[in-house]
Structures are given as structure tokens and as C-alpha cells.
Amino acid sequence: MFSSSLPRSTIRLAALNSHFTPSSVVVSRLSSSVRNMSVPTTMKAIVVEKTGGPEVLELRTSHPVPTPTEGQLLIKNNISGVNFIDTYFRTGLYPSAKPEILGREGAGTVAALGPNTSGFKVGDRVAWLATNGYAEYTAAPAAKTVKIPEGLKDEDVMASFLSGLTVLSFVKETYPVQKGDWVLLHAAAGGAGFLMTQILKTIGAKVIGTAGGPEKCALVKSLGADVVIDYRSEEGKDWVKLVKEATDGKGVDVVYDSVGKDTWEGSLEAVKRKGTIVWFGNASGPVPPIPLPKLSPKCVKIARPTLFGYIETREEFEFYTNELFNLLSSGQLKTKIHKIYPLEDIAQVHNDLEGRKTTGKPLLKP
């Protein structure tokens, strides 16, 4: 079972047992030039020149391979993760400079070491968090890269890496979930929801999961959710009523809502007095500006966190990554891959994500 608090002493202890080489990866004066194996000059990559629909995802077959700069590793990607947040950058919901290569995580092999890095060597199998994942090669910061432990597959790591770190930080820090808490989790069969349901049950929380359709609901139930609501069914359309019935009219201690526009008002109704709502996604569109007086009657607390605010330091990143790898290695956390798509099918991946056709995590094979 993973720990329920985050004292500094625990973080330091976790770092000692880290799958990283701790702070030594950040800076070293032993290397002043790039050290690498044979690396091509061009690669396949998906480039976005302008905002728009999936049609703006353009395959380039001779895009320049990046050169790792200060503190960076060049990684040959074996598997890249595809996340709903990628669609926000593609559409412009989250502003970003164009042209760009989307994709915020990958797993592969270190192909070259940039200046002033240590703790890694060419050939290491690693996972990284950064940008530019929809490509055969990525220059990623060593400070946000980790060696993958023996016994864990790249695919399982990518099915849980960005989403798993997000889930762990949200249930430990945004709202520290306790045994016996009632939790409402929207999109419980999605990439993050699939992992969060399991982690919440590991803590001992009572989970109400919403999902769309009998197949997804059956999956959520198999993960241990106490109550599963099919929001597409006639009965499930009034999911707030069902949540109140399950909690004896009190409402839930916390709502984790990644849907946004379609669920935010219901989430406010479903949370109990002095409860907390955590909004962390916009699958149906962003939550509109909320008049503060709406929170007053039940003294509701709201949060809009992001993973990177919780893993800014190396110490924090190591702590959560070790938590995740331990859960995977012990078998307490199962992964589910929706499908592994070839790079050429990236537009289909985005269509499937936005059409809510995925169950589990879609992955990309560069």
C-alpha cells in the first residue's frame, strides 16, 4: 500500500531507494560535449503548424533530429503516451507556440548525452516527461527522466506514467484522501480514471465512478468501485440523485472531475457540506467562471491543480515516480492499454480520444 502523507523525511528516504541516480543527473562538469551512439540526422515526427482539428497533425518523414543541449538527453522513443491534454494544445485551448511537436511523455533508450549531464549512459532504458513526444527522437531534460526498473515493460510504464503521477499527487496533496472517504470520480474508465479507481481503493476510499456505456461501467466495477453510474443510461442521466442516494443524502467528500463543462454544476450539487471539488480536465469543454457565492452555502473548497506544480523539484519527482513504480512492480496497480497506434495514425488517436471511444490509455509507436 502506498503511503498516505508526504513528510520531508519520507521523500528523502524514497530518494535513497530511487530508480534514478538522484541529483547527480542534473549537472556535471565532466562532460562538455555531446556523447552519442550512431544517430540519424532526420526522423519521422508529427508537426502542428497551426491550431485546429486532428487534420492539422502533419506527418513529416525527414524532420531534423534534435541535438541535446545543456542538461538534456537524446532519447530514441520506443513508445510515446497520448493524453487528452495534447488535444488542448492542438486546438489552442491551452496556448502554445507553433510549429510544435505534441506529446508530453515517452519511453525509450538514451541515444546521446548532452553537455553537463551525468547519471545516465547511452543505452539506458528510460521514461521522460517533457514535450515533443510524437517523434522518433526527443531531447528531454535529464532532471525529468528516470531509468525504468527491470521487470517493467515500456508499455506498462507509458500506460501509467503521466496519468499515474497526476493521480498520485492529486489524491495525496490536492485532497489527501483518507480511508472511508466517499469519492466521486468522473470518467472512471479513462486513462487517469482507470488508475485513480485502483489507487483510491488501495487507500480504502468508497468510490462512485461514472462512465459511458455498459462495457466501461463493467470495467470500473471490476476495479473495485463501490457504485458505478452509466451516465448514458436513462437512470444515470440523473447521476446527482444517485450519488446522494449512495451517500445517505450527504454527498461525497471529494469530487475528481476531468470532464468539465458538462459536469461542473452537478459536481457542486453532489459534494457534501465542507467538501472539495478537484477539476483537472476539460473533456467536454472548460469550466466557466464560477461566481464565488455559489460556494458559500456548503462552504465548498475547489482546486484546479496540475501535475507539474507537484513535481517541480527533483526530490518531489523522485518521490512520486518511486511510488508509481512500486505500485506497478508489486501488482497493486494494473494498466490498461486501449491500443498502440502507429505514428501515421495520430489523427485517428485524437478522434478516438475526443469521441470518448477509448478505454484505458492510447499509446503511439514512433
mmCIF file of C-alpha atoms in Angstrom:
data_model
loop_
_atom_site.group_PDB
_atom_site.id
_atom_site.type_symbol
_atom_site.label_atom_id
_atom_site.label_comp_id
_atom_site.label_asym_id
_atom_site.label_seq_id
_atom_site.Cartn_x
_atom_site.Cartn_y
_atom_site.Cartn_z
ATOM 1 C CA MET A 1 0.000 0.000 0.000
ATOM 2 C CA PHE A 2 1.393 3.419 -0.843
ATOM 3 C CA SER A 3 1.993 5.962 1.885
ATOM 4 C CA SER A 4 -0.719 8.460 2.736
ATOM 5 C CA SER A 5 1.394 11.509 3.594
ATOM 6 C CA LEU A 6 4.374 13.341 2.212
ATOM 7 C CA PRO A 7 6.744 14.338 5.037
ATOM 8 C CA ARG A 8 10.160 15.577 4.022
ATOM 9 C CA SER A 9 11.865 12.668 5.776
ATOM 10 C CA THR A 10 9.805 10.214 3.731
ATOM 11 C CA ILE A 11 10.686 11.951 0.497
ATOM 12 C CA ARG A 12 14.380 11.865 1.374
ATOM 13 C CA LEU A 13 14.165 8.177 2.248
ATOM 14 C CA ALA A 14 12.366 7.444 -1.006
ATOM 15 C CA ALA A 15 15.114 9.252 -2.887
ATOM 16 C CA LEU A 16 17.728 6.969 -1.364
ATOM 17 C CA ASN A 17 15.943 3.955 -2.815
ATOM 18 C CA SER A 18 15.259 5.711 -6.092
ATOM 19 C CA HIS A 19 15.334 4.131 -9.513
ATOM 20 C CA PHE A 20 17.059 7.351 -10.574
ATOM 21 C CA THR A 21 20.585 8.319 -9.835
ATOM 22 C CA PRO A 22 19.342 11.183 -7.650
ATOM 23 C CA SER A 23 20.561 14.760 -8.039
ATOM 24 C CA SER A 24 23.683 13.761 -9.946
ATOM 25 C CA VAL A 25 21.691 13.688 -13.165
ATOM 26 C CA VAL A 26 21.235 17.440 -13.137
ATOM 27 C CA VAL A 27 24.698 18.938 -13.566
ATOM 28 C CA SER A 28 28.186 17.610 -14.038
ATOM 29 C CA ARG A 29 31.282 19.340 -15.339
ATOM 30 C CA LEU A 30 32.799 16.074 -16.560
ATOM 31 C CA SER A 31 31.263 16.362 -19.993
ATOM 32 C CA SER A 32 31.470 19.363 -22.252
ATOM 33 C CA SER A 33 30.336 17.797 -25.499
ATOM 34 C CA VAL A 34 27.590 15.507 -26.751
ATOM 35 C CA ARG A 35 28.413 11.795 -26.396
ATOM 36 C CA ASN A 36 26.325 9.504 -28.521
ATOM 37 C CA MET A 37 25.862 6.316 -30.484
ATOM 38 C CA SER A 38 25.115 6.426 -34.199
ATOM 39 C CA VAL A 39 22.127 8.761 -34.624
ATOM 40 C CA PRO A 40 20.479 9.728 -37.928
ATOM 41 C CA THR A 41 20.103 13.359 -38.931
ATOM 42 C CA THR A 42 16.388 13.133 -39.757
ATOM 43 C CA MET A 43 13.382 11.335 -38.292
ATOM 44 C CA LYS A 44 9.631 10.854 -38.520
ATOM 45 C CA ALA A 45 7.640 13.347 -36.466
ATOM 46 C CA ILE A 46 4.139 14.810 -36.219
ATOM 47 C CA VAL A 47 4.254 18.586 -36.563
ATOM 48 C CA VAL A 48 1.437 21.051 -35.801
ATOM 49 C CA GLU A 49 1.811 24.305 -37.742
ATOM 50 C CA LYS A 50 -1.499 25.881 -36.627
ATOM 51 C CA THR A 51 -4.371 25.223 -34.258
ATOM 52 C CA GLY A 52 -7.344 23.199 -35.423
ATOM 53 C CA GLY A 53 -8.832 19.728 -35.615
ATOM 54 C CA PRO A 54 -6.969 16.423 -35.986
ATOM 55 C CA GLU A 55 -6.277 17.314 -39.614
ATOM 56 C CA VAL A 56 -3.539 19.769 -38.509
ATOM 57 C CA LEU A 57 -1.407 16.836 -37.252
ATOM 58 C CA GLU A 58 1.080 16.541 -40.133
ATOM 59 C CA LEU A 59 3.454 13.617 -40.603
ATOM 60 C CA ARG A 60 6.989 14.684 -41.534
ATOM 61 C CA THR A 61 9.345 11.900 -42.657
ATOM 62 C CA SER A 62 12.547 13.950 -42.706
ATOM 63 C CA HIS A 63 12.247 16.224 -39.678
ATOM 64 C CA PRO A 64 15.626 17.164 -38.108
ATOM 65 C CA VAL A 65 16.684 15.034 -35.151
ATOM 66 C CA PRO A 66 17.172 17.404 -32.183
ATOM 67 C CA THR A 67 20.614 17.945 -30.661
ATOM 68 C CA PRO A 68 20.586 17.644 -26.855
ATOM 69 C CA THR A 69 21.627 20.875 -25.169
ATOM 70 C CA GLU A 70 22.710 21.648 -21.609
ATOM 71 C CA GLY A 71 21.221 19.103 -19.197
ATOM 72 C CA GLN A 72 19.380 17.159 -21.918
ATOM 73 C CA LEU A 73 19.375 13.552 -23.098
ATOM 74 C CA LEU A 74 18.558 12.492 -26.637
ATOM 75 C CA ILE A 75 16.132 9.570 -26.366
ATOM 76 C CA LYS A 76 15.091 7.191 -29.119
ATOM 77 C CA ASN A 77 11.442 6.666 -28.339
ATOM 78 C CA ASN A 78 10.040 3.155 -28.267
ATOM 79 C CA ILE A 79 6.577 4.169 -27.043
ATOM 80 C CA SER A 80 5.022 7.608 -26.551
ATOM 81 C CA GLY A 81 1.964 8.443 -24.477
ATOM 82 C CA VAL A 82 -1.067 10.243 -25.884
ATOM 83 C CA ASN A 83 -3.055 12.291 -23.369
ATOM 84 C CA PHE A 84 -6.197 14.394 -23.567
ATOM 85 C CA ILE A 85 -4.117 17.463 -22.755
ATOM 86 C CA ASP A 86 -2.467 17.058 -26.174
ATOM 87 C CA THR A 87 -5.792 17.963 -27.792
ATOM 88 C CA TYR A 88 -5.914 21.189 -25.767
ATOM 89 C CA PHE A 89 -2.605 22.346 -27.243
ATOM 90 C CA ARG A 90 -3.685 21.239 -30.718
ATOM 91 C CA THR A 91 -6.933 23.240 -30.577
ATOM 92 C CA GLY A 92 -5.444 26.262 -28.815
ATOM 93 C CA LEU A 93 -7.480 25.811 -25.621
ATOM 94 C CA TYR A 94 -4.061 25.868 -23.957
ATOM 95 C CA PRO A 95 -1.880 28.391 -25.854
ATOM 96 C CA SER A 96 1.488 27.184 -27.136
ATOM 97 C CA ALA A 97 3.968 28.344 -29.746
ATOM 98 C CA LYS A 98 3.616 26.873 -33.220
ATOM 99 C CA PRO A 99 5.002 24.975 -35.028
ATOM 100 C CA GLU A 100 5.319 22.295 -32.360
ATOM 101 C CA ILE A 101 5.514 18.558 -31.830
ATOM 102 C CA LEU A 102 2.915 17.407 -29.309
ATOM 103 C CA GLY A 103 3.318 14.619 -26.748
ATOM 104 C CA ARG A 104 4.430 15.051 -23.141
ATOM 105 C CA GLU A 105 5.882 11.630 -22.262
ATOM 106 C CA GLY A 106 7.810 8.773 -23.764
ATOM 107 C CA ALA A 107 9.823 5.645 -23.036
ATOM 108 C CA GLY A 108 12.871 4.506 -24.946
ATOM 109 C CA THR A 109 16.656 4.320 -24.998
ATOM 110 C CA VAL A 110 19.229 7.026 -24.331
ATOM 111 C CA ALA A 111 20.922 7.684 -27.679
ATOM 112 C CA ALA A 112 23.120 10.665 -26.745
ATOM 113 C CA LEU A 113 24.174 12.708 -23.705
ATOM 114 C CA GLY A 114 24.148 16.468 -23.924
ATOM 115 C CA PRO A 115 26.707 18.709 -22.204
ATOM 116 C CA ASN A 116 26.902 18.662 -18.420
ATOM 117 C CA THR A 117 24.808 15.604 -17.661
ATOM 118 C CA SER A 118 25.657 12.527 -15.647
ATOM 119 C CA GLY A 119 23.852 9.630 -14.019
ATOM 120 C CA PHE A 120 22.810 8.160 -17.366
ATOM 121 C CA LYS A 121 24.673 6.365 -20.113
ATOM 122 C CA VAL A 122 23.954 5.649 -23.749
ATOM 123 C CA GLY A 123 21.758 2.574 -23.952
ATOM 124 C CA ASP A 124 19.855 3.146 -20.686
ATOM 125 C CA ARG A 125 16.139 2.355 -20.839
ATOM 126 C CA VAL A 126 14.286 5.413 -19.571
ATOM 127 C CA ALA A 127 10.978 7.243 -19.304
ATOM 128 C CA TRP A 128 10.721 11.011 -19.561
ATOM 129 C CA LEU A 129 8.320 13.926 -19.086
ATOM 130 C CA ALA A 130 8.741 16.961 -21.330
ATOM 131 C CA THR A 131 7.397 17.822 -24.809
ATOM 132 C CA ASN A 132 7.903 16.654 -28.415
ATOM 133 C CA GLY A 133 6.842 13.046 -27.860
ATOM 134 C CA TYR A 134 5.190 12.419 -31.241
ATOM 135 C CA ALA A 135 8.548 11.692 -32.844
ATOM 136 C CA GLU A 136 11.212 9.033 -33.183
ATOM 137 C CA TYR A 137 13.675 11.059 -31.077
ATOM 138 C CA THR A 138 13.163 13.546 -28.228
ATOM 139 C CA ALA A 139 15.629 15.804 -26.429
ATOM 140 C CA ALA A 140 14.359 15.564 -22.837
ATOM 141 C CA PRO A 141 15.662 17.118 -19.610
ATOM 142 C CA ALA A 142 17.691 14.679 -17.516
ATOM 143 C CA ALA A 143 16.030 16.193 -14.449
ATOM 144 C CA LYS A 144 12.669 14.807 -15.600
ATOM 145 C CA THR A 145 13.965 11.451 -16.846
ATOM 146 C CA VAL A 146 14.068 8.165 -14.944
ATOM 147 C CA LYS A 147 15.562 4.751 -15.560
ATOM 148 C CA ILE A 148 12.897 2.089 -15.979
ATOM 149 C CA PRO A 149 13.357 -0.723 -13.443
ATOM 150 C CA GLU A 150 13.999 -4.266 -14.608
ATOM 151 C CA GLY A 151 10.766 -6.212 -14.868
ATOM 152 C CA LEU A 152 8.622 -3.293 -16.014
ATOM 153 C CA LYS A 153 7.672 -3.046 -19.686
ATOM 154 C CA ASP A 154 7.895 0.246 -21.558
ATOM 155 C CA GLU A 155 4.231 -0.129 -22.498
ATOM 156 C CA ASP A 156 3.079 -0.519 -18.889
ATOM 157 C CA VAL A 157 5.169 2.447 -17.804
ATOM 158 C CA MET A 158 3.694 4.628 -20.548
ATOM 159 C CA ALA A 159 0.174 3.439 -19.754
ATOM 160 C CA SER A 160 0.631 4.857 -16.258
ATOM 161 C CA PHE A 161 3.435 7.439 -16.220
ATOM 162 C CA LEU A 162 1.985 10.923 -16.723
ATOM 163 C CA SER A 163 -1.509 9.814 -15.643
ATOM 164 C CA GLY A 164 -0.250 7.848 -12.659
ATOM 165 C CA LEU A 165 1.930 10.651 -11.328
ATOM 166 C CA THR A 166 -1.021 13.009 -11.764
ATOM 167 C CA VAL A 167 -3.366 10.717 -9.864
ATOM 168 C CA LEU A 168 -0.917 10.073 -7.031
ATOM 169 C CA SER A 169 -0.208 13.758 -6.445
ATOM 170 C CA PHE A 170 -3.902 14.673 -6.574
ATOM 171 C CA VAL A 171 -5.016 12.050 -4.032
ATOM 172 C CA LYS A 172 -2.072 12.758 -1.730
ATOM 173 C CA GLU A 173 -1.827 16.554 -1.881
ATOM 174 C CA THR A 174 -4.714 18.297 -3.658
ATOM 175 C CA TYR A 175 -7.139 16.463 -1.386
ATOM 176 C CA PRO A 176 -5.459 13.923 0.916
ATOM 177 C CA VAL A 177 -7.912 11.042 0.575
ATOM 178 C CA GLN A 178 -8.472 9.044 3.756
ATOM 179 C CA LYS A 179 -9.815 5.570 4.383
ATOM 180 C CA GLY A 180 -13.615 5.682 4.393
ATOM 181 C CA ASP A 181 -13.943 8.890 2.336
ATOM 182 C CA TRP A 182 -16.659 8.945 -0.302
ATOM 183 C CA VAL A 183 -15.127 9.920 -3.652
ATOM 184 C CA LEU A 184 -16.963 10.760 -6.879
ATOM 185 C CA LEU A 185 -14.745 10.107 -9.894
ATOM 186 C CA HIS A 186 -15.916 11.172 -13.334
ATOM 187 C CA ALA A 187 -14.601 9.375 -16.449
ATOM 188 C CA ALA A 188 -13.573 6.446 -14.265
ATOM 189 C CA ALA A 189 -12.790 4.223 -17.282
ATOM 190 C CA GLY A 190 -10.458 6.715 -18.939
ATOM 191 C CA GLY A 191 -6.664 6.758 -18.825
ATOM 192 C CA ALA A 192 -6.459 8.622 -15.497
ATOM 193 C CA GLY A 193 -9.720 7.267 -14.102
ATOM 194 C CA PHE A 194 -8.684 3.639 -14.575
ATOM 195 C CA LEU A 195 -5.601 4.255 -12.422
ATOM 196 C CA MET A 196 -7.300 6.529 -9.888
ATOM 197 C CA THR A 197 -10.055 3.996 -9.162
ATOM 198 C CA GLN A 198 -7.462 1.409 -8.200
ATOM 199 C CA ILE A 199 -5.384 3.815 -6.110
ATOM 200 C CA LEU A 200 -8.444 5.108 -4.265
ATOM 201 C CA LYS A 201 -9.446 1.554 -3.374
ATOM 202 C CA THR A 202 -5.873 0.861 -2.210
ATOM 203 C CA ILE A 203 -6.316 3.741 0.253
ATOM 204 C CA GLY A 204 -9.665 2.357 1.394
ATOM 205 C CA ALA A 205 -11.927 5.047 -0.048
ATOM 206 C CA LYS A 206 -15.503 4.395 -1.138
ATOM 207 C CA VAL A 207 -15.619 5.137 -4.857
ATOM 208 C CA ILE A 208 -18.536 6.249 -7.021
ATOM 209 C CA GLY A 209 -17.410 6.105 -10.649
ATOM 210 C CA THR A 210 -19.206 7.485 -13.681
ATOM 211 C CA ALA A 211 -18.636 6.108 -17.166
ATOM 212 C CA GLY A 212 -20.414 5.920 -20.511
ATOM 213 C CA GLY A 213 -21.894 2.588 -21.592
ATOM 214 C CA PRO A 214 -22.210 -0.931 -20.124
ATOM 215 C CA GLU A 215 -18.718 -2.069 -21.168
ATOM 216 C CA LYS A 216 -16.949 0.835 -19.489
ATOM 217 C CA CYS A 217 -19.131 0.526 -16.396
ATOM 218 C CA ALA A 218 -18.327 -3.182 -16.100
ATOM 219 C CA LEU A 219 -14.622 -2.327 -16.271
ATOM 220 C CA VAL A 220 -14.910 0.257 -13.497
ATOM 221 C CA LYS A 221 -16.854 -2.203 -11.341
ATOM 222 C CA SER A 222 -14.136 -4.829 -11.857
ATOM 223 C CA LEU A 223 -11.598 -2.365 -10.429
ATOM 224 C CA GLY A 224 -13.453 -2.324 -7.115
ATOM 225 C CA ALA A 225 -15.639 0.783 -7.408
ATOM 226 C CA ASP A 226 -18.454 0.647 -4.848
ATOM 227 C CA VAL A 227 -21.023 2.346 -7.087
ATOM 228 C CA VAL A 228 -20.873 2.711 -10.876
ATOM 229 C CA ILE A 229 -23.174 5.077 -12.773
ATOM 230 C CA ASP A 230 -23.735 4.863 -16.519
ATOM 231 C CA TYR A 231 -24.393 8.483 -17.391
ATOM 232 C CA ARG A 232 -25.673 7.443 -20.822
ATOM 233 C CA SER A 233 -28.492 5.333 -19.366
ATOM 234 C CA GLU A 234 -31.899 6.791 -18.582
ATOM 235 C CA GLU A 235 -31.387 6.352 -14.845
ATOM 236 C CA GLY A 236 -27.806 7.587 -14.986
ATOM 237 C CA LYS A 237 -28.763 10.910 -16.528
ATOM 238 C CA ASP A 238 -29.759 11.983 -13.008
ATOM 239 C CA TRP A 239 -26.399 10.952 -11.584
ATOM 240 C CA VAL A 240 -26.505 13.592 -8.852
ATOM 241 C CA LYS A 241 -29.595 11.902 -7.372
ATOM 242 C CA LEU A 242 -27.825 8.519 -7.465
ATOM 243 C CA VAL A 243 -24.777 9.961 -5.732
ATOM 244 C CA LYS A 244 -26.955 11.436 -2.981
ATOM 245 C CA GLU A 245 -28.766 8.111 -2.525
ATOM 246 C CA ALA A 246 -25.479 6.229 -2.213
ATOM 247 C CA THR A 247 -24.227 8.631 0.467
ATOM 248 C CA ASP A 248 -27.466 8.799 2.508
ATOM 249 C CA GLY A 249 -28.168 12.279 1.213
ATOM 250 C CA LYS A 250 -24.908 13.786 2.458
ATOM 251 C CA GLY A 251 -22.898 13.925 -0.760
ATOM 252 C CA VAL A 252 -19.278 12.958 -1.310
ATOM 253 C CA ASP A 253 -16.185 14.176 0.497
ATOM 254 C CA VAL A 254 -14.401 14.964 -2.772
ATOM 255 C CA VAL A 255 -15.154 15.051 -6.496
ATOM 256 C CA TYR A 256 -12.424 14.445 -9.086
ATOM 257 C CA ASP A 257 -13.805 15.946 -12.282
ATOM 258 C CA SER A 258 -11.884 15.799 -15.570
ATOM 259 C CA VAL A 259 -14.987 16.295 -17.733
ATOM 260 C CA GLY A 260 -15.546 19.980 -17.046
ATOM 261 C CA LYS A 261 -18.352 21.844 -18.790
ATOM 262 C CA ASP A 262 -20.943 19.048 -18.755
ATOM 263 C CA THR A 263 -20.470 18.030 -15.117
ATOM 264 C CA TRP A 264 -19.315 21.035 -13.099
ATOM 265 C CA GLU A 265 -22.767 22.090 -11.851
ATOM 266 C CA GLY A 266 -23.672 18.535 -10.901
ATOM 267 C CA SER A 267 -20.354 18.166 -9.112
ATOM 268 C CA LEU A 268 -21.214 21.192 -6.966
ATOM 269 C CA GLU A 269 -24.543 19.571 -6.102
ATOM 270 C CA ALA A 270 -23.021 16.160 -5.375
ATOM 271 C CA VAL A 271 -20.299 17.318 -2.975
ATOM 272 C CA LYS A 272 -21.123 17.414 0.711
ATOM 273 C CA ARG A 273 -21.004 20.362 3.101
ATOM 274 C CA LYS A 274 -17.350 21.362 3.602
ATOM 275 C CA GLY A 275 -16.395 19.065 0.727
ATOM 276 C CA THR A 276 -13.822 19.572 -2.020
ATOM 277 C CA ILE A 277 -14.048 19.591 -5.815
ATOM 278 C CA VAL A 278 -10.917 18.970 -7.857
ATOM 279 C CA TRP A 279 -11.230 20.000 -11.506
ATOM 280 C CA PHE A 280 -8.365 18.687 -13.605
ATOM 281 C CA GLY A 281 -9.591 18.393 -17.181
ATOM 282 C CA ASN A 282 -11.862 19.754 -19.879
ATOM 283 C CA ALA A 283 -13.026 16.698 -21.835
ATOM 284 C CA SER A 284 -16.379 18.341 -22.596
ATOM 285 C CA GLY A 285 -15.029 21.898 -22.561
ATOM 286 C CA PRO A 286 -13.671 24.207 -19.849
ATOM 287 C CA VAL A 287 -15.495 25.014 -16.617
ATOM 288 C CA PRO A 288 -16.909 28.547 -16.957
ATOM 289 C CA PRO A 289 -16.108 31.292 -14.447
ATOM 290 C CA ILE A 290 -17.867 30.352 -11.201
ATOM 291 C CA PRO A 291 -19.438 33.096 -9.056
ATOM 292 C CA LEU A 292 -17.851 32.721 -5.619
ATOM 293 C CA PRO A 293 -21.240 32.927 -3.827
ATOM 294 C CA LYS A 294 -22.045 29.522 -5.372
ATOM 295 C CA LEU A 295 -19.516 28.002 -2.986
ATOM 296 C CA SER A 296 -20.860 29.682 0.134
ATOM 297 C CA PRO A 297 -23.961 27.639 1.095
ATOM 298 C CA LYS A 298 -21.971 24.423 1.670
ATOM 299 C CA CYS A 299 -18.557 26.014 2.350
ATOM 300 C CA VAL A 300 -17.161 24.143 -0.659
ATOM 301 C CA LYS A 301 -13.442 24.171 -1.457
ATOM 302 C CA ILE A 302 -12.332 23.988 -5.087
ATOM 303 C CA ALA A 303 -8.965 23.260 -6.704
ATOM 304 C CA ARG A 304 -7.569 23.323 -10.240
ATOM 305 C CA PRO A 305 -4.186 21.568 -9.909
ATOM 306 C CA THR A 306 -1.618 20.456 -12.446
ATOM 307 C CA LEU A 307 0.917 17.662 -12.021
ATOM 308 C CA PHE A 308 3.962 19.809 -12.733
ATOM 309 C CA GLY A 309 3.216 22.028 -9.748
ATOM 310 C CA TYR A 310 3.721 18.966 -7.534
ATOM 311 C CA ILE A 311 6.912 17.634 -9.147
ATOM 312 C CA GLU A 312 8.833 20.851 -9.688
ATOM 313 C CA THR A 313 11.806 19.734 -7.612
ATOM 314 C CA ARG A 314 13.894 16.655 -8.259
ATOM 315 C CA GLU A 315 13.029 15.394 -4.778
ATOM 316 C CA GLU A 316 9.298 15.569 -5.481
ATOM 317 C CA PHE A 317 9.670 13.953 -8.896
ATOM 318 C CA GLU A 318 11.633 11.054 -7.431
ATOM 319 C CA PHE A 319 9.152 10.565 -4.604
ATOM 320 C CA TYR A 320 6.130 10.183 -6.863
ATOM 321 C CA THR A 321 7.917 8.155 -9.521
ATOM 322 C CA ASN A 322 9.114 5.691 -6.902
ATOM 323 C CA GLU A 323 5.558 5.455 -5.531
ATOM 324 C CA LEU A 324 4.287 4.656 -9.020
ATOM 325 C CA PHE A 325 6.976 2.099 -9.867
ATOM 326 C CA ASN A 326 6.476 0.344 -6.539
ATOM 327 C CA LEU A 327 2.727 0.036 -7.189
ATOM 328 C CA LEU A 328 3.382 -1.365 -10.659
ATOM 329 C CA SER A 329 6.098 -3.766 -9.529
ATOM 330 C CA SER A 330 4.020 -5.096 -6.646
ATOM 331 C CA GLY A 331 0.998 -5.700 -8.858
ATOM 332 C CA GLN A 332 -1.195 -3.346 -6.831
ATOM 333 C CA LEU A 333 -1.676 -1.155 -9.889
ATOM 334 C CA LYS A 334 -2.805 -2.671 -13.186
ATOM 335 C CA THR A 335 -2.552 -0.864 -16.501
ATOM 336 C CA LYS A 336 -4.895 -0.949 -19.454
ATOM 337 C CA ILE A 337 -3.779 -0.014 -22.951
ATOM 338 C CA HIS A 338 -6.582 0.970 -25.272
ATOM 339 C CA LYS A 339 -4.461 0.449 -28.379
ATOM 340 C CA ILE A 340 -0.928 1.042 -29.663
ATOM 341 C CA TYR A 341 -1.221 3.167 -32.810
ATOM 342 C CA PRO A 342 1.471 3.731 -35.443
ATOM 343 C CA LEU A 343 2.711 7.312 -35.706
ATOM 344 C CA GLU A 344 0.934 7.676 -39.038
ATOM 345 C CA ASP A 345 -2.463 7.165 -37.324
ATOM 346 C CA ILE A 346 -2.140 10.062 -34.891
ATOM 347 C CA ALA A 347 -5.231 11.845 -36.267
ATOM 348 C CA GLN A 348 -7.282 8.728 -35.536
ATOM 349 C CA VAL A 349 -5.940 8.675 -31.969
ATOM 350 C CA HIS A 350 -7.146 12.229 -31.392
ATOM 351 C CA ASN A 351 -10.509 11.433 -32.972
ATOM 352 C CA ASP A 352 -10.903 8.416 -30.685
ATOM 353 C CA LEU A 353 -9.947 10.432 -27.599
ATOM 354 C CA GLU A 354 -12.285 13.316 -28.322
ATOM 355 C CA GLY A 355 -15.075 10.935 -29.312
ATOM 356 C CA ARG A 356 -14.730 9.156 -25.939
ATOM 357 C CA LYS A 357 -14.056 5.888 -27.739
ATOM 358 C CA THR A 358 -11.023 4.938 -25.650
ATOM 359 C CA THR A 359 -10.930 2.739 -22.563
ATOM 360 C CA GLY A 360 -7.593 2.941 -20.823
ATOM 361 C CA LYS A 361 -4.534 4.604 -22.344
ATOM 362 C CA PRO A 362 -3.835 5.080 -26.062
ATOM 363 C CA LEU A 363 -0.156 4.755 -26.951
ATOM 364 C CA LEU A 364 1.867 5.722 -30.003
ATOM 365 C CA LYS A 365 4.626 3.729 -31.733
ATOM 366 C CA PRO A 366 7.009 6.258 -33.316
#
